[in-house]
Coordinates of C-alpha atoms in Angstrom, one line a residue:
X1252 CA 106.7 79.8 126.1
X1253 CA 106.0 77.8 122.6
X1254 CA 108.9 76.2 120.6
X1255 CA 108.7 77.6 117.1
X1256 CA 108.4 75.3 114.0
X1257 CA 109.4 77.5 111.2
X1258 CA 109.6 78.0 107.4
X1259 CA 112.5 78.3 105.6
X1260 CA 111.7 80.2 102.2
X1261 CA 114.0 78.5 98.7
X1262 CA 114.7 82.1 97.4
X1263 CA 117.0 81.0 94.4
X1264 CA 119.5 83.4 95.4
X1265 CA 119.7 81.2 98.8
X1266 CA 123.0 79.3 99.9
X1267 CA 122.1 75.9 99.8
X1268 CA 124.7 74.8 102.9
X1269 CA 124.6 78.0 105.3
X1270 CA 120.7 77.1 107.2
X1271 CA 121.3 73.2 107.2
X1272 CA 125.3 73.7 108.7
X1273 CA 123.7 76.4 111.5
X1274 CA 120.7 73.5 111.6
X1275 CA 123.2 70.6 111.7
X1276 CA 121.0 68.8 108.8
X1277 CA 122.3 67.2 105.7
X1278 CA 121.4 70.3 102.5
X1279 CA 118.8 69.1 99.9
X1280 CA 120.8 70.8 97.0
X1281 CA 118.4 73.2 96.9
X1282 CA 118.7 76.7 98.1
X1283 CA 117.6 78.0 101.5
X1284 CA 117.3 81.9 101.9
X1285 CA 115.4 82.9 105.1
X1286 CA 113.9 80.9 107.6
X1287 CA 111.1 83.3 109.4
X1288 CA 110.5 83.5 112.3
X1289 CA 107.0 85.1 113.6
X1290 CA 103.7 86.1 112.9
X1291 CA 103.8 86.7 109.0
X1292 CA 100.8 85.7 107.1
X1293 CA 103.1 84.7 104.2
X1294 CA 104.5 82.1 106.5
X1295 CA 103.6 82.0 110.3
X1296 CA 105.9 80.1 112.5
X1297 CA 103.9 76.6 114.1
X1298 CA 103.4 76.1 117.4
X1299 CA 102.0 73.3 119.5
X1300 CA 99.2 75.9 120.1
X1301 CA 98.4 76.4 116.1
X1302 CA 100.3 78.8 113.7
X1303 CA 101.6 81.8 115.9
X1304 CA 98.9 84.3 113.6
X1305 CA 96.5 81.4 115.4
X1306 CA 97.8 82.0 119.0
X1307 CA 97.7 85.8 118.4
X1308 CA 94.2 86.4 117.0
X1309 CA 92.7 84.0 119.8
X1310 CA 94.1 86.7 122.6
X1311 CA 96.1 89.4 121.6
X1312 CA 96.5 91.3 124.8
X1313 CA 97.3 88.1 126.5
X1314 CA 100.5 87.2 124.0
X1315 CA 101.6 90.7 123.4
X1316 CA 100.7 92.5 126.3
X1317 CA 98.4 95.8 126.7
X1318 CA 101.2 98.0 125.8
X1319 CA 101.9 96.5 122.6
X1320 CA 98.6 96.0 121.6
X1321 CA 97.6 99.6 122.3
X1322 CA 101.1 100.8 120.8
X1323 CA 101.0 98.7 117.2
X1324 CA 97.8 97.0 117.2
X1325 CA 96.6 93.4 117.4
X1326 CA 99.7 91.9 115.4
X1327 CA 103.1 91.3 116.3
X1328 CA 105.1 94.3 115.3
X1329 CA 108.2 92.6 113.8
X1330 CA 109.7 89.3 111.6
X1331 CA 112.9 88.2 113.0
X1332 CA 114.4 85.7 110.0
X1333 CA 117.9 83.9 109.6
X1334 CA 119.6 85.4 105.8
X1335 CA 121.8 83.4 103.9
X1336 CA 122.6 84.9 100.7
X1337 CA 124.9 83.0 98.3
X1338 CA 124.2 85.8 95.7
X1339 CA 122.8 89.5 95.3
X1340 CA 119.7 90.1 96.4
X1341 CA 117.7 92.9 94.2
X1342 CA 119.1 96.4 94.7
X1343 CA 116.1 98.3 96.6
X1344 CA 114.7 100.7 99.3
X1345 CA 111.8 100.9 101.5
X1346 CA 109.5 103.6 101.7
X1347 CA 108.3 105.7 105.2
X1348 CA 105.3 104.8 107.1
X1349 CA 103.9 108.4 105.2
X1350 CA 104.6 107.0 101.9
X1351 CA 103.7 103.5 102.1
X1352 CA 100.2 104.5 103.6
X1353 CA 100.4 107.3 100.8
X1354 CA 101.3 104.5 98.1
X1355 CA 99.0 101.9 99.1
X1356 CA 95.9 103.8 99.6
X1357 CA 96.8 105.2 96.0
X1358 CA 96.6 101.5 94.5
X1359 CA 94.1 100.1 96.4
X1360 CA 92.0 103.4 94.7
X1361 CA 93.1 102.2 91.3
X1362 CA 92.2 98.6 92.0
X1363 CA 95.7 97.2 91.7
X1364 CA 96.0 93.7 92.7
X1365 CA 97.7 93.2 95.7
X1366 CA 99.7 90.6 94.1
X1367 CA 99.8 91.5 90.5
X1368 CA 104.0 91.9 89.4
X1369 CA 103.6 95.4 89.3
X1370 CA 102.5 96.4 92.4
X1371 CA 104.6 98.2 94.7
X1372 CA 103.1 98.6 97.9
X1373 CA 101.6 95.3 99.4
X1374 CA 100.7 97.2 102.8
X1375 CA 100.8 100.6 104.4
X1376 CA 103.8 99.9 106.4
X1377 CA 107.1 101.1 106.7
X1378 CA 110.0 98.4 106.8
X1379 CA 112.9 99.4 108.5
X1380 CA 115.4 96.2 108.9
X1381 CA 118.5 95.5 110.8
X1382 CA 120.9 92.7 109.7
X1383 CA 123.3 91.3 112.1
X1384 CA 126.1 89.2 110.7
X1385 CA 127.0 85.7 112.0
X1386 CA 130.0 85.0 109.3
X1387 CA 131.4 87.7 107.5
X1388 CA 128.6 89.1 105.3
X1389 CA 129.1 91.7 102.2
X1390 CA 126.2 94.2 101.4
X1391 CA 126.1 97.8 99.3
X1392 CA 124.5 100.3 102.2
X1393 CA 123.6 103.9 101.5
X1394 CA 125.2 106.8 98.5
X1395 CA 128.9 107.0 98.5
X1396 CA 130.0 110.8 98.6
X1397 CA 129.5 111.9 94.5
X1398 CA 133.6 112.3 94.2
X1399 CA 134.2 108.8 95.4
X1400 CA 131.9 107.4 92.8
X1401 CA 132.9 109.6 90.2
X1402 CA 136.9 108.2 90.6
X1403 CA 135.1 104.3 91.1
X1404 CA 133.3 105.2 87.8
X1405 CA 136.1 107.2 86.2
X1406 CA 139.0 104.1 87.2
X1407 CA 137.1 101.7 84.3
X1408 CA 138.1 103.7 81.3
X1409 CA 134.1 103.0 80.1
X1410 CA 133.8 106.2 77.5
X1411 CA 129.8 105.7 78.0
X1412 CA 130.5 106.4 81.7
X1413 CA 131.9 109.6 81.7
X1414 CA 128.4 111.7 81.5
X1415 CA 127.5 109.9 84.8
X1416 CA 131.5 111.0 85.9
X1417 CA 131.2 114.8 84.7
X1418 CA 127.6 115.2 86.4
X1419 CA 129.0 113.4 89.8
X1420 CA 131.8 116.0 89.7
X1421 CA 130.0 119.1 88.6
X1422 CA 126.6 118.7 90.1
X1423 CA 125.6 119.6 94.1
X1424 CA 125.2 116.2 95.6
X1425 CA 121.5 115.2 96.2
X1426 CA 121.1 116.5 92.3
X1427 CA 124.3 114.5 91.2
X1428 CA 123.2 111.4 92.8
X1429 CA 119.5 112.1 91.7
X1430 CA 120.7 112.9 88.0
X1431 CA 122.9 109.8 87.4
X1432 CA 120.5 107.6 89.2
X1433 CA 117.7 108.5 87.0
X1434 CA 120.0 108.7 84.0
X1435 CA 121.1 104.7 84.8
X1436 CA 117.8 103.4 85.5
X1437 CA 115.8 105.3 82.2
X1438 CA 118.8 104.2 80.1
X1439 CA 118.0 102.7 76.3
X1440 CA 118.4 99.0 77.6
X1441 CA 120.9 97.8 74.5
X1442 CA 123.3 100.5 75.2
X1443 CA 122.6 99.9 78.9
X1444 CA 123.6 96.8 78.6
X1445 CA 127.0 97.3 75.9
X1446 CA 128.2 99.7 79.1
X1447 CA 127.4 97.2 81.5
X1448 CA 129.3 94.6 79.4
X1449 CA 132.4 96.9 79.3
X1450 CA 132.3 97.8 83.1
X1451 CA 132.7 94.2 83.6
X1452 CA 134.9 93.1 82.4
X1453 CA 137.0 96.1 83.2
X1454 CA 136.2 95.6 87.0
X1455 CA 137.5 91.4 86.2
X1456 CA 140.3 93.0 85.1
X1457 CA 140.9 95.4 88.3
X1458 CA 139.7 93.4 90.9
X1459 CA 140.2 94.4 94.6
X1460 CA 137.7 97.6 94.8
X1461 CA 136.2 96.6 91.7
X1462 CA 135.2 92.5 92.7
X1463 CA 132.4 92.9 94.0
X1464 CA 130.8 94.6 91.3
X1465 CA 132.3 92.0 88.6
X1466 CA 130.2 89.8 91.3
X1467 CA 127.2 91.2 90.1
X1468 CA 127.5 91.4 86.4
X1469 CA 128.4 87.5 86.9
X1470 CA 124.8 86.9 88.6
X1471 CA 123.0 89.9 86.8
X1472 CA 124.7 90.2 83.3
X1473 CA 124.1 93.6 81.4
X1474 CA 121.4 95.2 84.6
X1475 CA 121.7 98.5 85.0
X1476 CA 121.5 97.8 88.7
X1477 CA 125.4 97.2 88.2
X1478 CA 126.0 100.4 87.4
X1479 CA 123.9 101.7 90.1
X1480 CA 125.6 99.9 92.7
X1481 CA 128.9 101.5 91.9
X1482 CA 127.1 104.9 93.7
X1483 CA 126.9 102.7 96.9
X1484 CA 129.2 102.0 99.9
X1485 CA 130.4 98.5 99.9
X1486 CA 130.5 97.1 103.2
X1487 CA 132.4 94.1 104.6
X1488 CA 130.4 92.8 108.3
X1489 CA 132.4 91.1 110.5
X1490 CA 130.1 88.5 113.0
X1491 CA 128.6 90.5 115.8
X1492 CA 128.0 94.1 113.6
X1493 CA 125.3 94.9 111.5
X1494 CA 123.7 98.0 109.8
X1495 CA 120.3 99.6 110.0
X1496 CA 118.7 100.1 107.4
X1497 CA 115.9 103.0 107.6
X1498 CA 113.1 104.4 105.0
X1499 CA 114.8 105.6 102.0
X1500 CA 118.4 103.6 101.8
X1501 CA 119.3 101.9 98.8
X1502 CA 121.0 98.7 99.7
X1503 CA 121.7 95.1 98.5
X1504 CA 122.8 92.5 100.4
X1505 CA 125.6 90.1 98.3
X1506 CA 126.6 87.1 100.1
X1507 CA 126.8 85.9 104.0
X1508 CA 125.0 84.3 107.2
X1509 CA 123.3 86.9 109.6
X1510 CA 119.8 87.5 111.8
X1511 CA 117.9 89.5 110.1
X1512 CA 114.6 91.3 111.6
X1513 CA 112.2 94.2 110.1
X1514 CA 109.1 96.2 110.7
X1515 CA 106.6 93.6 109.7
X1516 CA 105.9 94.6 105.9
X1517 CA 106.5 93.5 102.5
X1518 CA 106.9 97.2 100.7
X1519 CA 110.5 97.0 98.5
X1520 CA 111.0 99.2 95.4
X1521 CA 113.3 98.1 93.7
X1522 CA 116.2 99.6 91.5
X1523 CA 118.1 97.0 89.9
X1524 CA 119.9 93.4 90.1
X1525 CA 116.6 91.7 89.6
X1526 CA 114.3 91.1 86.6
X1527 CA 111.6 92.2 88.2
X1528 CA 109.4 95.6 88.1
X1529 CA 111.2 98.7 89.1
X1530 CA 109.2 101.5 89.2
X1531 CA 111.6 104.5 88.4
X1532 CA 109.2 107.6 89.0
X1533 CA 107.7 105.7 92.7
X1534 CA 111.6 104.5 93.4
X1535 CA 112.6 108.4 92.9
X1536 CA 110.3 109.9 95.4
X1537 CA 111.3 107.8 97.7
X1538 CA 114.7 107.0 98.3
X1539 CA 116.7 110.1 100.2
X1540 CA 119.7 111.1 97.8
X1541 CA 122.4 111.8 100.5
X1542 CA 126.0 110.4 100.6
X1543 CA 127.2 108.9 104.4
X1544 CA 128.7 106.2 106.1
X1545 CA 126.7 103.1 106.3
X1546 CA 126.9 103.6 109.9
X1547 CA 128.1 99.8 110.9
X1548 CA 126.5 99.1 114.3
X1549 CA 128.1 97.1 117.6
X1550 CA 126.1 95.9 120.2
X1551 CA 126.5 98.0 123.8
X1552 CA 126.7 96.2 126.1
X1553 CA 124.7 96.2 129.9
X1554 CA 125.5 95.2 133.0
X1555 CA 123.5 92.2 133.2
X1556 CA 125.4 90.9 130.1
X1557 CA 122.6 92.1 127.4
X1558 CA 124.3 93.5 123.9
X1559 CA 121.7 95.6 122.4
X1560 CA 122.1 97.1 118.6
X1561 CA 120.4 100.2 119.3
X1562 CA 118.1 102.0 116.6
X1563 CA 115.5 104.4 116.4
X1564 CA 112.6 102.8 115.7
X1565 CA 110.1 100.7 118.6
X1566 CA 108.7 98.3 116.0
X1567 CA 111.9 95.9 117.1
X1568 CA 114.9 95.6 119.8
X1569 CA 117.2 93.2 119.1
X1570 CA 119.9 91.9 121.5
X1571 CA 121.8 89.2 122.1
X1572 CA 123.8 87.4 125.5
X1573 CA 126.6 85.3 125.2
X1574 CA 126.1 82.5 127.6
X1575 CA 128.8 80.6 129.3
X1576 CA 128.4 76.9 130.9
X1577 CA 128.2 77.7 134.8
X1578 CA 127.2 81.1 134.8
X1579 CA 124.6 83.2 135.9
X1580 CA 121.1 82.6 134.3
X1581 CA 119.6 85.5 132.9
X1582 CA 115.8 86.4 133.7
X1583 CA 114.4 88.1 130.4
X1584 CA 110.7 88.4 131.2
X1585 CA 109.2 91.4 130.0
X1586 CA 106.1 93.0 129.7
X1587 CA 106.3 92.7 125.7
X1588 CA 106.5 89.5 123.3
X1589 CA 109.5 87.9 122.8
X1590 CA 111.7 85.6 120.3
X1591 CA 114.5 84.1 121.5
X1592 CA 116.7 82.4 118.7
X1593 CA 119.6 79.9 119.6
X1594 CA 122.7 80.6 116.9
X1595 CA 125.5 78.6 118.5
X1596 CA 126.2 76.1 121.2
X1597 CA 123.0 74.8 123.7
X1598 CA 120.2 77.3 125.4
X1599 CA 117.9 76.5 127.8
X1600 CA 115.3 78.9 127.7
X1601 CA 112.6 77.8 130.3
X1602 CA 111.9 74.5 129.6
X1603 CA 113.2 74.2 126.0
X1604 CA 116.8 73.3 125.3
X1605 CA 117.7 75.0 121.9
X1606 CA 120.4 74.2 119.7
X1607 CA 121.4 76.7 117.0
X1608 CA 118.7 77.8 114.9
X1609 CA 116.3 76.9 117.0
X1610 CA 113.8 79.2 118.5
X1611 CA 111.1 80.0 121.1
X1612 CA 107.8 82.7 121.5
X1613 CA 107.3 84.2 124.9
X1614 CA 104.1 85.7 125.5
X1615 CA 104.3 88.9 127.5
X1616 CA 104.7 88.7 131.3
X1617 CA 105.5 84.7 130.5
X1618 CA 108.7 83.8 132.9
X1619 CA 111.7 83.6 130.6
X1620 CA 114.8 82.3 132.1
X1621 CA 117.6 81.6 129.8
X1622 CA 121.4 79.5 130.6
X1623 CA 123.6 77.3 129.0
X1624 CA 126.7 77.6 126.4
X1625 CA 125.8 79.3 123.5
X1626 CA 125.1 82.5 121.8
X1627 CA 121.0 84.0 122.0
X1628 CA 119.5 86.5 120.3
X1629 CA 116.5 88.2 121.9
X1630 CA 113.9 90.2 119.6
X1631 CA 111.5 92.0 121.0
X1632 CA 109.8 95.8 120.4
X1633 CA 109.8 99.0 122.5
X1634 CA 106.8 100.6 124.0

């Protein structure tokens, strides 16, 4: 198996303490968002062997196995990453494997740059994403249920709000939510931003339901995105759950520690809390305008001590094993690729001793023991 020497991205929204704590390394004062692990072309993980898109190319079937290969191609399927947010990251949603192929065939026809700003689909991918939380970690997951974000609305005593309140009440709910949406986001941007202005500081005044969204005007000061986050549930992870996040759910994350890992794309639409492009017309045929639980996910646990989030797509599995000094080691070899990430205490996985953020690749079939003290996370895909 190859130690993996990996990026950490300065996303400005990035704590600049959580990664160097987990690392045990003084911070540089500057912030430190996501530190990737995998095969990304953006920023491949390094290992003795070359860059892991290097070790890959050179013999596919070998690293990832035949199944893998012949189930998702010569690539490896998923990013795993460590998130530490310290503020919002952009409202957005992520399209179905039908409409990102739909959506980047249709700009690669018209010639669009694949980097140019405002360009939505940078590959014809899908990008479902699970984020596990390793300190408590706040995010906005999926629609709120139109009558609970009509009273949220209703509660600031904004005038300019109550169209958005009377269409929530009156309206069936995939139009009410599609209505007030589209109503937020095509807004004249000066009287957008008076509304904002007034929501804010009436949610400073509130507080409790209202602080998080007081949070955002602070970061993101007359966006429209604030008033679109008001639509969303507000969750609250404690370490050890996370939420799945599948084609078509608007969701922000707002401010914690957690393992993060995704189909490996890069297609986000986005629909506020950020100052760049949103594409209203593309965000509208994609996101799925139904109200639900965000669905918070604990790991089930197995006999042989693996805790597996389960969800239903094969492009990644994540699990992890809490290890104790003395017991049993675990054999994980599989038939599939592996990263195993060290996020507390000391890991031995083969011959590699890992302290927290530390990681290893395991080529399919490779032997992969794993003991120690300490909490692993194991990502690897289902074929």
């Amino acid at each position: 198996m190859d130690r993996l020497d990996n990026t950490v991205r300065p996303y400005a929204w990035g704590s600049t303490t959580a990664i160097p704590h987990l690392l045990g390394v003084e911070p540089s004062g500057e912030p430190q968002a996501e530190m990737w692990m995998g095969a990304h072309p953006g920023a491949p993980s390094r290992t003795a062997r070359g860059t892991l898109v290097e070790v890959i190319d050179a013999n596919p079937e070998r690293e990832l196995g035949p199944a893998a290969v012949a189930r998702f191609g010569p690539r490896l399927p998923f990013l795993l990453k460590i998130l530490a947010a310290d503020a919002p990251l952009s409202l957005q949603v992520h399209p179905d494997l039908r409409q990102a192929g739909e959506g980047f065939a249709d700009e690669e026809r018209r010639g669009i740059p694949v980097d140019a700003p405002h360009r939505n689909y940078k590959d014809a991918n899908h990008k479902p994403e699970l984020i596990c939380a390793l300190t408590e970690f706040d995010g906005l997951c999926g629609f709120r249920a139109p009558a609970e974000a009509a009273a949220l609305l209703d509660g600031l005593g904004v005038d300019s709000l109550k169209p958005y309140v009377d269409l929530l009440r009156a309206r069936p709910e995939d139009a009410a939510l599609r209505e007030v949406l589209t109503a937020v986001l095509t807004a004249d941007p000066q009287e957008m931003a008076h509304t904002v202005a007034e929501a804010t500081a009436a949610c400073t005044r509130l507080g409790g339901d209202y602080a998080p969204y007081a949070g955002l005007a602070h970061h993101y000061p007359g966006d429209p995105g604030v008033i679109a986050a008001m639509l969303l549930n507000h969750v609250r992870l404690q370490p050890g759950e996370a939420l799945f996040l599948g084609a078509g759910i608007p969701h922000a994350y707002l401010d914690g520690l957690g393992v993060e890992i995704m189909a490996n794309s890069d297609n986000v639409l986005r629909c506020g809390l950020t100052p760049k492009h949103v594409d209203v017309p593309e965000l509208l045929r994609v996101v799925r305008f139904e109200a639900g639980d965000p669905g918070v996910l604990r790991p089930e646990a197995s006999p042989d001590g693996e805790e597996v989030y389960e969800t239903p797509i094969d492009e990644f599995r994540l699990s992890r094993y809490a290890l104790s000094e003395g017991g049993t080691a675990h054999d994980l070899t599989l038939d599939t690729p592996q990263i195993l990430l060290c996020t507390a205490g000391s890991v031995r996985a083969g011959e590699h001793e890992l302290a927290p953020g530390q990681s290893v690749f395991v080529p399919a079939g490779e032997k992969a023991e794993v003991s120690g003290a300490g909490t692993l996370f194991r990502a690897t895909v289902i074929v």
